[in-house]
Amino acid sequence: MTKAEARPTTKISLVCTGDRSGGVKRAITLLKHNPVKGKAVVLKPNFNTADPAPGSTHNDTLHALVLELKEMGATRITLAERCGPLQPTSEVLKKKGIYQMAKELGFEILNLEEMDRSGWAHFRPRDSHWKDGFLFPKAYLEAESIVQTCCLKTHAYGGHFTMSLKNAVGMVAGKGYPYMAELHSSPHIRKMIAEINTAYNPDLVVLDGIDAFVDGGPDRGTRIKANVIVAGTDRVAVDAVGVAILRLLGTTPEVSKGKVFEQEQIARAVELGLGVGSPQQIELVTDDPESKALAEKVTEVLLK
């Protein structure tokens, strides 16, 4: 029995809504799980660029998530991020108004791009496709609790899709280091994305799918109103549900091909024991008829 097969069923909440603030709260509440109470949280958004959602995390989603984490009893929240390579992290944060939001809501910002070498640890995943591993932030390695929020979108530069697993790329050292060039030039890019995730384990993942890119991505693409928020503690399950939703919306040949769990990012993550190993281990939980109807369609796609 593999690690994935030995894992218990995981709950993934699915909420149909056009309201990010209410949707984030509903999705987290449905999980009936509080991994942040009494803990300092390190929060990872998806700020590859300052482009509108789903090009980057919507400010309303981040705002709602920070408030919810505080209500859940988080003692401190630190947003730790590296953007790029197209735009400097400080510029993205400024354009999006994140510095001002941090002052208003009382959370800290750690610009990973500005850290010196002492803030990083050299992480070498075993049996990986990385030549010699990569630098990973000590802030995440030493975190009491990790929460991340990602978007629902395809990836035009080899990843095929970019959700919670791909969001970890923004944790790897970028400016001044060769890792992004190595990643994006490799035929094993999707496997390498999964391998980054062996460096850490998120306690909560919130996927904002109110807007989605069904092609293109990560910064621009064909935008569709999907009006869904997904949340869970298992990033493999979250991404599998996200892929199923993209298929329902009509997406790229790469994302549409084969079984959902045969998608290379997901398959490699399963091999590494990072999450559930089959759609049968995913329990979709909802709180209204519209969400339940979508959940049933998602389950059909997952099992197909």
Phi, psi and omega in degrees: 000129180283167177302319181295318181293332181280346181291144176286170175300141178247142178273130174237121180274145180224122184233121174276119183193156171254004184254105182297316183299309180291324182294319178299313181296315180298316183296318180290319180299321181299334181288336181052049184211133181233095182269005187243352184300126179074014184236154172276127186256135169256125189248126180248109174273186174245083182249053177303317176220184177262013182294152180300152179304139007270016175299329174208166179304130178291139181300326179295323178294313179297316180301312181294321181292317178299315179298319180293320178296321177295318179295329179282353175103018176296134183279331180203146178233127177238118175276118182240122188208150168232123181265183172105184016272358185288327183227137176300147182302315181299323180291318178297314181297322179292313180300323183275354179076027184285327177298317179294319178299320180299321177294317183291320185262348176080044172239162183262159177236129174243109178277103184298332181293335183263000180285145174276180187301332183293342181273001185239152173240141178278112183254125181240097178296140179288141176054041182257173179266003174281138183299312180213041179071206184198165176274132183232141187293132175297333180300324177278323179295329184257005185294143175286326178207140181238129177235137175227150175233132184233178182246171180254105185195161173276172180225119188275358186243038172107340181282336184075313172215156180226105180227235186284320179296314181292334180299337180291343179300327179288001175265341182280141180303136185244277186303125179088359181234154187273004192295321181290324177295318178298315182298308188283348177262357185270141173290350181257022187308318184290324176291321180293326176300313179298322184292332174302324186291349176289347182281342185206169180222112180286145178271339180204136177233129176242119179257119177269107179247024178297318169246142180224150168260120179266352168207174184071218181086156012272342186264328181219153179177190176281112186270132177230142175281105179267334176051058178213143172239133180237141178215152179184178178253355182246109187292331177294316179294319178300314181293323178297317177296319178298317178297319178299319179295317177301320179295322177294328180282337186094107189224198186288158176303323182296318181282338182274345189282134172070190177286152181302318183282000173267353173302133193299321176301313183291315181300318179291321178298322177295316178304324183275359178074029184274353182183191182299157184251001182203157177296335179294342180269003180257122176251109179278128180243138184224174180225010176204163184300321181297315179293321179298319180297317178294320180301322179294321177293320179298317179299320178300316180294318180299322184275348186294000000 
